[in-house]
mmCIF file of C-alpha atoms and ligand atoms in Angstrom:
data_model
loop_
_atom_site.group_PDB
_atom_site.id
_atom_site.type_symbol
_atom_site.label_atom_id
_atom_site.label_comp_id
_atom_site.label_asym_id
_atom_site.label_seq_id
_atom_site.Cartn_x
_atom_site.Cartn_y
_atom_site.Cartn_z
ATOM 1 C CA UNK A 1 -107.199 190.636 85.477
ATOM 2 C CA UNK A 2 -109.727 192.762 87.321
ATOM 3 C CA UNK A 3 -110.211 192.241 91.011
ATOM 4 C CA UNK A 4 -113.165 190.186 92.200
ATOM 5 C CA UNK A 5 -116.152 191.577 94.053
ATOM 6 C CA UNK A 6 -117.586 190.403 97.345
ATOM 7 C CA UNK A 7 -120.708 189.155 95.528
ATOM 8 C CA UNK A 8 -118.559 186.922 93.334
ATOM 9 C CA UNK A 9 -116.948 185.445 96.426
ATOM 10 C CA UNK A 10 -120.279 184.824 98.173
ATOM 11 C CA UNK A 11 -121.152 182.363 95.404
ATOM 12 C CA UNK A 12 -118.550 180.067 96.944
ATOM 13 C CA UNK A 13 -120.667 179.496 100.040
ATOM 14 C CA UNK A 14 -122.940 177.500 97.741
ATOM 15 C CA UNK A 15 -120.143 175.860 95.780
ATOM 16 C CA UNK A 16 -122.014 172.539 95.884
ATOM 17 C CA UNK A 17 -124.356 174.110 93.311
ATOM 18 C CA UNK A 18 -121.492 175.276 91.115
ATOM 19 C CA UNK A 19 -120.391 171.710 90.488
ATOM 20 C CA UNK A 20 -123.699 171.106 88.698
ATOM 21 C CA UNK A 21 -123.343 173.962 86.235
ATOM 22 C CA UNK A 22 -122.626 173.138 82.608
ATOM 23 C CA UNK A 23 -119.559 175.347 82.626
ATOM 24 C CA UNK A 24 -118.065 173.658 85.690
ATOM 25 C CA UNK A 25 -118.736 170.214 84.223
ATOM 26 C CA UNK A 26 -116.867 171.229 81.066
ATOM 27 C CA UNK A 27 -113.912 172.551 83.084
ATOM 28 C CA UNK A 28 -113.739 169.381 85.192
ATOM 29 C CA UNK A 29 -113.786 167.201 82.053
ATOM 30 C CA UNK A 30 -110.867 169.187 80.675
ATOM 31 C CA UNK A 31 -109.070 168.988 84.011
ATOM 32 C CA UNK A 32 -109.296 165.197 83.984
ATOM 33 C CA UNK A 33 -107.561 165.252 80.586
ATOM 34 C CA UNK A 34 -104.922 167.633 81.971
ATOM 35 C CA UNK A 35 -104.115 165.014 84.647
ATOM 36 C CA UNK A 36 -103.855 162.333 81.944
ATOM 37 C CA UNK A 37 -101.620 164.570 79.808
ATOM 38 C CA UNK A 38 -99.273 165.179 82.745
ATOM 39 C CA UNK A 39 -99.035 161.475 83.597
ATOM 40 C CA UNK A 40 -98.706 160.551 79.924
ATOM 41 C CA UNK A 41 -95.619 162.761 79.607
ATOM 42 C CA UNK A 42 -93.895 161.969 82.904
ATOM 43 C CA UNK A 43 -94.529 158.208 82.716
ATOM 44 C CA UNK A 44 -93.175 158.057 79.164
ATOM 45 C CA UNK A 45 -90.032 159.875 80.363
ATOM 46 C CA UNK A 46 -89.377 157.205 83.016
ATOM 47 C CA UNK A 47 -90.664 159.053 86.099
ATOM 48 C CA UNK A 48 -92.176 156.991 88.918
ATOM 49 C CA UNK A 49 -95.416 158.313 90.435
ATOM 50 C CA UNK A 50 -95.461 158.137 94.233
ATOM 51 C CA UNK A 51 -97.952 158.906 96.974
ATOM 52 C CA UNK A 52 -97.274 162.253 98.672
ATOM 53 C CA UNK A 53 -97.066 162.738 102.442
ATOM 54 C CA UNK A 54 -99.923 164.997 103.593
ATOM 55 C CA UNK A 55 -98.891 165.672 107.221
ATOM 56 C CA UNK A 56 -95.545 165.813 109.020
ATOM 57 C CA UNK A 57 -93.577 167.434 111.860
ATOM 58 C CA UNK A 58 -92.475 170.306 109.578
ATOM 59 C CA UNK A 59 -93.431 171.680 106.197
ATOM 60 C CA UNK A 60 -92.190 174.177 103.617
ATOM 61 C CA UNK A 61 -91.557 177.541 105.328
ATOM 62 C CA UNK A 62 -91.064 179.384 102.027
ATOM 63 C CA UNK A 63 -94.716 180.249 101.369
ATOM 64 C CA UNK A 64 -94.593 184.032 101.063
ATOM 65 C CA UNK A 65 -97.160 185.594 103.420
ATOM 66 C CA UNK A 66 -99.240 182.441 104.018
ATOM 67 C CA UNK A 67 -99.574 180.574 107.344
ATOM 68 C CA UNK A 68 -99.170 176.841 107.869
ATOM 69 C CA UNK A 69 -102.089 174.707 109.123
ATOM 70 C CA UNK A 70 -101.464 172.714 112.286
ATOM 71 C CA UNK A 71 -103.024 169.521 113.624
ATOM 72 C CA UNK A 72 -102.698 167.722 116.945
ATOM 73 C CA UNK A 73 -100.869 164.496 116.184
ATOM 74 C CA UNK A 74 -101.201 162.441 119.384
ATOM 75 C CA UNK A 75 -99.975 165.279 121.581
ATOM 76 C CA UNK A 76 -97.439 166.672 119.107
ATOM 77 C CA UNK A 77 -97.929 169.547 116.703
ATOM 78 C CA UNK A 78 -97.887 168.380 113.079
ATOM 79 C CA UNK A 79 -98.271 170.465 109.949
ATOM 80 C CA UNK A 80 -100.481 169.909 106.937
ATOM 81 C CA UNK A 81 -98.138 170.117 103.941
ATOM 82 C CA UNK A 82 -97.825 173.635 102.544
ATOM 83 C CA UNK A 83 -95.658 171.754 100.061
ATOM 84 C CA UNK A 84 -94.028 168.348 100.351
ATOM 85 C CA UNK A 85 -90.706 169.709 99.097
ATOM 86 C CA UNK A 86 -88.678 168.430 102.047
ATOM 87 C CA UNK A 87 -89.591 164.840 101.147
ATOM 88 C CA UNK A 88 -88.605 164.974 97.495
ATOM 89 C CA UNK A 89 -84.812 164.763 97.703
ATOM 90 C CA UNK A 90 -84.692 161.327 99.322
ATOM 91 C CA UNK A 91 -87.409 159.944 97.036
ATOM 92 C CA UNK A 92 -85.398 161.060 93.982
ATOM 93 C CA UNK A 93 -82.189 159.738 95.547
ATOM 94 C CA UNK A 94 -83.884 156.360 95.853
ATOM 95 C CA UNK A 95 -85.834 156.185 92.578
ATOM 96 C CA UNK A 96 -84.079 158.637 90.244
ATOM 97 C CA UNK A 97 -86.997 160.488 88.639
ATOM 98 C CA UNK A 98 -90.171 160.889 90.683
ATOM 99 C CA UNK A 99 -93.401 162.870 90.839
ATOM 100 C CA UNK A 100 -96.540 163.049 92.891
ATOM 101 C CA UNK A 101 -99.826 164.923 92.895
ATOM 102 C CA UNK A 102 -99.521 166.699 96.221
ATOM 103 C CA UNK A 103 -102.485 168.289 98.044
ATOM 104 C CA UNK A 104 -101.288 171.418 99.848
ATOM 105 C CA UNK A 105 -102.882 173.747 102.395
ATOM 106 C CA UNK A 106 -101.733 177.351 102.834
ATOM 107 C CA UNK A 107 -103.706 179.815 104.948
ATOM 108 C CA UNK A 108 -103.186 182.641 102.503
ATOM 109 C CA UNK A 109 -103.691 186.282 103.631
ATOM 110 C CA UNK A 110 -107.298 187.564 103.479
ATOM 111 C CA UNK A 111 -106.616 189.996 100.634
ATOM 112 C CA UNK A 112 -105.719 187.068 98.329
ATOM 113 C CA UNK A 113 -109.434 186.208 98.147
ATOM 114 C CA UNK A 114 -109.692 188.947 95.520
ATOM 115 C CA UNK A 115 -106.706 188.020 93.316
ATOM 116 C CA UNK A 116 -108.419 185.199 91.440
ATOM 117 C CA UNK A 117 -105.179 183.203 91.734
ATOM 118 C CA UNK A 118 -104.938 182.018 95.345
ATOM 119 C CA UNK A 119 -106.609 178.985 96.860
ATOM 120 C CA UNK A 120 -106.132 177.805 100.434
ATOM 121 C CA UNK A 121 -106.306 174.167 99.342
ATOM 122 C CA UNK A 122 -104.672 173.284 96.013
ATOM 123 C CA UNK A 123 -102.719 170.528 94.318
ATOM 124 C CA UNK A 124 -99.304 170.767 92.790
ATOM 125 C CA UNK A 125 -97.549 168.191 90.693
ATOM 126 C CA UNK A 126 -94.162 167.880 92.350
ATOM 127 C CA UNK A 127 -91.343 166.636 90.123
ATOM 128 C CA UNK A 128 -87.780 165.792 91.231
ATOM 129 C CA UNK A 129 -84.800 164.347 89.341
ATOM 130 C CA UNK A 130 -81.543 163.021 90.778
ATOM 131 C CA UNK A 131 -78.244 164.141 89.217
ATOM 132 C CA UNK A 132 -80.010 166.840 87.213
ATOM 133 C CA UNK A 133 -79.214 170.554 87.319
ATOM 134 C CA UNK A 134 -81.758 173.346 87.096
ATOM 135 C CA UNK A 135 -81.344 173.638 83.329
ATOM 136 C CA UNK A 136 -82.271 169.940 83.007
ATOM 137 C CA UNK A 137 -85.481 170.352 84.994
ATOM 138 C CA UNK A 138 -86.426 173.537 83.146
ATOM 139 C CA UNK A 139 -86.362 171.379 80.015
ATOM 140 C CA UNK A 140 -88.603 168.845 81.770
ATOM 141 C CA UNK A 141 -90.971 171.620 82.867
ATOM 142 C CA UNK A 142 -91.332 173.203 79.412
ATOM 143 C CA UNK A 143 -91.813 169.848 77.687
ATOM 144 C CA UNK A 144 -94.341 168.802 80.313
ATOM 145 C CA UNK A 145 -96.321 171.999 79.745
ATOM 146 C CA UNK A 146 -96.144 171.767 75.938
ATOM 147 C CA UNK A 147 -97.145 168.087 75.982
ATOM 148 C CA UNK A 148 -100.096 168.766 78.284
ATOM 149 C CA UNK A 149 -101.313 171.673 76.125
ATOM 150 C CA UNK A 150 -101.111 169.456 73.028
ATOM 151 C CA UNK A 151 -102.808 166.543 74.790
ATOM 152 C CA UNK A 152 -105.739 168.702 75.906
ATOM 153 C CA UNK A 153 -106.013 170.354 72.509
ATOM 154 C CA UNK A 154 -106.208 166.908 70.843
ATOM 155 C CA UNK A 155 -108.659 165.383 73.315
ATOM 156 C CA UNK A 156 -110.898 168.284 74.359
ATOM 157 C CA UNK A 157 -111.573 170.286 71.209
ATOM 158 C CA UNK A 158 -115.330 170.239 71.849
ATOM 159 C CA UNK A 159 -115.020 171.369 75.471
ATOM 160 C CA UNK A 160 -112.488 174.108 74.612
ATOM 161 C CA UNK A 161 -114.877 175.376 71.967
ATOM 162 C CA UNK A 162 -117.717 175.452 74.522
ATOM 163 C CA UNK A 163 -115.545 177.705 76.685
ATOM 164 C CA UNK A 164 -114.587 179.845 73.703
ATOM 165 C CA UNK A 165 -110.918 179.038 74.297
ATOM 166 C CA UNK A 166 -108.509 179.160 71.377
ATOM 167 C CA UNK A 167 -105.679 177.242 73.084
ATOM 168 C CA UNK A 168 -102.201 177.649 71.617
ATOM 169 C CA UNK A 169 -99.696 174.822 71.966
ATOM 170 C CA UNK A 170 -96.582 176.875 72.700
ATOM 171 C CA UNK A 171 -93.490 175.033 71.462
ATOM 172 C CA UNK A 172 -90.400 174.877 73.685
ATOM 173 C CA UNK A 173 -87.693 176.001 74.314
ATOM 174 C CA UNK A 174 -89.205 178.918 76.220
ATOM 175 C CA UNK A 175 -87.204 182.127 76.744
ATOM 176 C CA UNK A 176 -85.309 182.644 79.989
ATOM 177 C CA UNK A 177 -85.047 186.045 81.657
ATOM 178 C CA UNK A 178 -82.809 186.469 84.668
ATOM 179 C CA UNK A 179 -84.393 187.989 87.758
ATOM 180 C CA UNK A 180 -82.275 191.109 87.132
ATOM 181 C CA UNK A 181 -83.541 191.369 83.525
ATOM 182 C CA UNK A 182 -87.140 190.874 84.697
ATOM 183 C CA UNK A 183 -86.734 193.770 87.174
ATOM 184 C CA UNK A 184 -85.442 196.020 84.370
ATOM 185 C CA UNK A 185 -88.433 195.231 82.144
ATOM 186 C CA UNK A 186 -90.797 195.871 85.051
ATOM 187 C CA UNK A 187 -89.132 199.204 85.908
ATOM 188 C CA UNK A 188 -89.466 200.327 82.259
ATOM 189 C CA UNK A 189 -93.172 199.491 82.447
ATOM 190 C CA UNK A 190 -93.822 201.500 85.590
ATOM 191 C CA UNK A 191 -93.426 198.736 88.187
ATOM 192 C CA UNK A 192 -90.227 199.366 90.171
ATOM 193 C CA UNK A 193 -89.187 196.500 92.451
ATOM 194 C CA UNK A 194 -86.267 196.659 94.852
ATOM 195 C CA UNK A 195 -83.500 194.153 93.997
ATOM 196 C CA UNK A 196 -83.505 191.223 96.414
ATOM 197 C CA UNK A 197 -87.207 190.741 97.095
ATOM 198 C CA UNK A 198 -89.605 188.196 95.568
ATOM 199 C CA UNK A 199 -91.413 189.661 92.530
ATOM 200 C CA UNK A 200 -95.003 190.297 93.736
ATOM 201 C CA UNK A 201 -97.785 188.561 91.812
ATOM 202 C CA UNK A 202 -98.863 191.893 90.285
ATOM 203 C CA UNK A 203 -95.380 192.198 88.734
ATOM 204 C CA UNK A 204 -95.553 188.615 87.477
ATOM 205 C CA UNK A 205 -98.936 189.348 85.940
ATOM 206 C CA UNK A 206 -97.553 192.385 84.121
ATOM 207 C CA UNK A 207 -94.580 190.417 82.716
ATOM 208 C CA UNK A 208 -96.963 187.661 81.763
ATOM 209 C CA UNK A 209 -99.016 190.155 79.720
ATOM 210 C CA UNK A 210 -95.905 191.481 77.981
ATOM 211 C CA UNK A 211 -94.417 188.107 76.980
ATOM 212 C CA UNK A 212 -95.807 186.339 73.878
ATOM 213 C CA UNK A 213 -95.181 182.763 75.108
ATOM 214 C CA UNK A 214 -94.459 180.893 78.360
ATOM 215 C CA UNK A 215 -91.113 181.995 79.856
ATOM 216 C CA UNK A 216 -88.750 181.405 82.736
ATOM 217 C CA UNK A 217 -87.400 183.847 85.277
ATOM 218 C CA UNK A 218 -84.139 182.376 86.585
ATOM 219 C CA UNK A 219 -81.462 183.144 89.174
ATOM 220 C CA UNK A 220 -83.420 184.728 92.012
ATOM 221 C CA UNK A 221 -81.392 186.496 94.686
ATOM 222 C CA UNK A 222 -80.782 184.787 98.002
ATOM 223 C CA UNK A 223 -83.289 185.919 100.601
ATOM 224 C CA UNK A 224 -86.248 185.854 98.241
ATOM 225 C CA UNK A 225 -86.535 182.039 98.361
ATOM 226 C CA UNK A 226 -86.452 179.065 100.782
ATOM 227 C CA UNK A 227 -83.252 177.564 102.214
ATOM 228 C CA UNK A 228 -83.524 174.585 99.860
ATOM 229 C CA UNK A 229 -82.830 176.542 96.617
ATOM 230 C CA UNK A 230 -79.109 176.125 95.923
ATOM 231 C CA UNK A 231 -76.841 179.156 96.040
ATOM 232 C CA UNK A 232 -74.553 179.209 93.006
ATOM 233 C CA UNK A 233 -71.035 178.501 94.337
ATOM 234 C CA UNK A 234 -69.549 180.656 91.548
ATOM 235 C CA UNK A 235 -72.026 183.547 91.976
ATOM 236 C CA UNK A 236 -72.577 184.098 95.696
ATOM 237 C CA UNK A 237 -75.980 185.586 96.477
ATOM 238 C CA UNK A 238 -77.595 184.104 93.336
ATOM 239 C CA UNK A 239 -79.759 180.992 93.495
ATOM 240 C CA UNK A 240 -79.841 178.233 90.879
ATOM 241 C CA UNK A 241 -83.613 178.411 90.611
ATOM 242 C CA UNK A 242 -86.496 179.485 88.389
ATOM 243 C CA UNK A 243 -90.159 180.255 87.966
ATOM 244 C CA UNK A 244 -92.092 179.283 84.857
ATOM 245 C CA UNK A 245 -94.766 181.823 83.915
ATOM 246 C CA UNK A 246 -97.732 181.610 81.574
ATOM 247 C CA UNK A 247 -98.315 184.270 78.906
ATOM 248 C CA UNK A 248 -101.658 186.074 78.418
ATOM 249 C CA UNK A 249 -101.551 187.604 81.916
ATOM 250 C CA UNK A 250 -101.960 184.323 83.854
ATOM 251 C CA UNK A 251 -98.724 184.713 85.854
ATOM 252 C CA UNK A 252 -96.779 182.012 87.692
ATOM 253 C CA UNK A 253 -97.139 178.400 86.619
ATOM 254 C CA UNK A 254 -94.344 176.664 88.516
ATOM 255 C CA UNK A 255 -91.356 177.221 90.767
ATOM 256 C CA UNK A 256 -88.252 175.052 90.788
ATOM 257 C CA UNK A 257 -84.589 174.816 91.718
ATOM 258 C CA UNK A 258 -81.453 172.848 92.103
ATOM 259 C CA UNK A 259 -81.476 171.779 95.755
ATOM 260 C CA UNK A 260 -79.051 172.625 98.494
ATOM 261 C CA UNK A 261 -78.177 169.169 99.876
ATOM 262 C CA UNK A 262 -74.960 169.560 101.902
ATOM 263 C CA UNK A 263 -75.837 169.522 105.604
ATOM 264 C CA UNK A 264 -73.596 172.479 106.600
ATOM 265 C CA UNK A 265 -74.841 174.673 103.730
ATOM 266 C CA UNK A 266 -78.474 173.986 104.578
ATOM 267 C CA UNK A 267 -77.993 174.837 108.271
ATOM 268 C CA UNK A 268 -76.222 178.082 107.302
ATOM 269 C CA UNK A 269 -79.039 178.975 104.873
ATOM 270 C CA UNK A 270 -81.691 178.208 107.513
ATOM 271 C CA UNK A 271 -79.966 180.591 109.940
ATOM 272 C CA UNK A 272 -79.741 183.315 107.267
ATOM 273 C CA UNK A 273 -83.464 182.924 106.495
ATOM 274 C CA UNK A 274 -84.411 183.041 110.195
ATOM 275 C CA UNK A 275 -85.591 179.396 110.199
ATOM 276 C CA UNK A 276 -84.775 177.473 113.391
ATOM 277 C CA UNK A 277 -82.643 174.397 112.446
ATOM 278 C CA UNK A 278 -83.746 172.512 115.568
ATOM 279 C CA UNK A 279 -87.292 172.354 114.085
ATOM 280 C CA UNK A 280 -86.035 170.385 111.087
ATOM 281 C CA UNK A 281 -84.692 167.359 112.983
ATOM 282 C CA UNK A 282 -85.542 164.532 110.564
ATOM 283 C CA UNK A 283 -84.712 166.602 107.473
ATOM 284 C CA UNK A 284 -81.227 167.560 108.673
ATOM 285 C CA UNK A 285 -80.672 163.990 109.907
ATOM 286 C CA UNK A 286 -81.514 162.806 106.382
ATOM 287 C CA UNK A 287 -78.952 165.190 104.880
ATOM 288 C CA UNK A 288 -76.323 163.870 107.312
ATOM 289 C CA UNK A 289 -77.093 160.345 106.100
ATOM 290 C CA UNK A 290 -76.624 161.751 102.584
ATOM 291 C CA UNK A 291 -78.818 162.427 99.565
ATOM 292 C CA UNK A 292 -77.918 162.777 95.886
ATOM 293 C CA UNK A 293 -77.837 166.175 94.223
ATOM 294 C CA UNK A 294 -81.339 166.738 92.803
ATOM 295 C CA UNK A 295 -83.395 169.401 91.035
ATOM 296 C CA UNK A 296 -87.131 169.728 90.699
ATOM 297 C CA UNK A 297 -90.200 171.916 90.488
ATOM 298 C CA UNK A 298 -93.859 172.094 91.433
ATOM 299 C CA UNK A 299 -96.637 173.106 89.052
ATOM 300 C CA UNK A 300 -100.062 174.021 90.434
ATOM 301 C CA UNK A 301 -102.855 172.130 88.672
ATOM 302 C CA UNK A 302 -105.620 174.665 89.354
ATOM 303 C CA UNK A 303 -103.571 177.493 87.844
ATOM 304 C CA UNK A 304 -102.757 175.258 84.879
ATOM 305 C CA UNK A 305 -106.468 174.506 84.479
ATOM 306 C CA UNK A 306 -107.271 178.217 84.758
ATOM 307 C CA UNK A 307 -104.783 178.977 81.981
ATOM 308 C CA UNK A 308 -105.909 176.160 79.691
ATOM 309 C CA UNK A 309 -109.601 176.959 80.135
ATOM 310 C CA UNK A 310 -109.032 180.720 80.217
ATOM 311 C CA UNK A 311 -110.923 181.179 83.517
ATOM 312 C CA UNK A 312 -111.226 184.440 85.403
ATOM 313 C CA UNK A 313 -110.488 182.803 88.749
ATOM 314 C CA UNK A 314 -108.559 179.831 90.036
ATOM 315 C CA UNK A 315 -111.513 178.745 92.136
ATOM 316 C CA UNK A 316 -113.438 177.870 88.988
ATOM 317 C CA UNK A 317 -110.727 175.251 88.464
ATOM 318 C CA UNK A 318 -111.620 172.770 91.183
ATOM 319 C CA UNK A 319 -114.697 171.416 92.893
ATOM 320 C CA UNK A 320 -115.338 172.803 96.415
ATOM 321 C CA UNK A 321 -112.653 175.499 96.334
ATOM 322 C CA UNK A 322 -111.408 177.117 99.545
ATOM 323 C CA UNK A 323 -110.504 180.786 99.395
ATOM 324 C CA UNK A 324 -109.054 182.902 102.230
ATOM 325 C CA UNK A 325 -111.748 183.918 104.713
ATOM 326 C CA UNK A 326 -114.716 182.426 102.815
ATOM 327 C CA UNK A 327 -116.654 179.759 104.768
ATOM 328 C CA UNK A 328 -117.471 177.452 101.892
ATOM 329 C CA UNK A 329 -118.143 173.721 102.026
HETATM 330 P P1 LIG B 1 -94.616 177.706 95.384
HETATM 331 O O1 LIG B 1 -93.895 176.704 96.211
HETATM 332 O O2 LIG B 1 -95.214 178.804 96.204
HETATM 333 O O3 LIG B 1 -93.809 178.235 94.247
HETATM 334 O O4 LIG B 1 -95.860 176.907 94.743
HETATM 335 C C1 LIG B 1 -95.669 176.010 93.706
HETATM 336 C C2 LIG B 1 -96.789 176.139 92.693
HETATM 337 O O5 LIG B 1 -98.021 175.817 93.320
HETATM 338 C C3 LIG B 1 -96.966 177.552 92.175
HETATM 339 O O6 LIG B 1 -96.151 177.798 91.063
HETATM 340 C C4 LIG B 1 -98.432 177.574 91.814
HETATM 341 O O7 LIG B 1 -98.680 176.988 90.557
HETATM 342 C C5 LIG B 1 -99.045 176.689 92.875
HETATM 343 N N1 LIG B 1 -99.558 177.487 94.010
HETATM 344 C C6 LIG B 1 -98.855 178.024 95.034
HETATM 345 N N2 LIG B 1 -99.645 178.656 95.894
HETATM 346 C C7 LIG B 1 -100.914 178.542 95.423
HETATM 347 C C8 LIG B 1 -102.196 178.986 95.870
HETATM 348 N N3 LIG B 1 -102.356 179.681 97.015
HETATM 349 N N4 LIG B 1 -103.282 178.666 95.127
HETATM 350 C C9 LIG B 1 -103.151 177.953 93.993
HETATM 351 N N5 LIG B 1 -101.968 177.505 93.515
HETATM 352 C C10 LIG B 1 -100.851 177.792 94.217
HETATM 353 MG MG1 LIG B 2 -93.513 180.032 93.463
#
């Protein structure tokens, strides 16, 4: 996708007017059906919907170049959730299969204002399953996506037509590339990435243009991801994790993993990642008490809406969007 211009961004300062446009109304109608499609699938599969925590003493440190937002909580520093990932393991231990619609805040770097894919405030649907491995939750993720595409196609044909969107309902299973295979394809297409680092969004976008259907990238190397993605005991240095990507150039849809849940392993991984274990008091205490092995993923609803509606930017996919550095309402 082409980069945005400053003029396009300035529109956001009057985003209260955008909500009244016909196009935005159509998108928001479709988005409401997307929410129903997601709940329809997960509820029918026996997941329990929970309320997400919004603030807490710590939050997800694995947010690429973004900064966390801080509030003063009665004299202590609390974080606004960059993701509620740390809370999911115990909820799944207790209830088996859970999900929540989780509002997240990430102070993304200024240059992301022009990518069309980064919001500062967004919502992800966080899913977690106890006693499931990462292959199990990849199956959940692909079925959830396919069901939601079908649901929207069935219920929003008029609105999709208004947007000129010919939405395909891609049938699972979706192909799985390993991280190493993804790097090879990128190198062949003129985008060399050093083994070991996170694939930048430009690389994801290129892969997403090359692939004819949604697909997974699995088995990221240690160091590119948070301490909570499990290292494969049989393949040291490789994580049991994945991203799900959209086709048609829309890039990342979701990230997920089997979770590291043994206290000693997590502390070791925190040290390797340069995270200070003393900051994660309650989380490590919880692991000492004991949680079940779990796997899960998070799928961003604005990016899903952008894909379904075929929008140029992610900020057309929610009312009152916040983009890095833009002082919008
Ligand atoms: P992550 O933990 O970074 O993998 O985020 C989980 C999911 O949330 C991603 O796969 C995206 O769909 C979505 N997401 C992450 N960051 C942003 C952002 N800045 N703006 C919009 N959606 C995001
Ligand atoms: Mg991700």
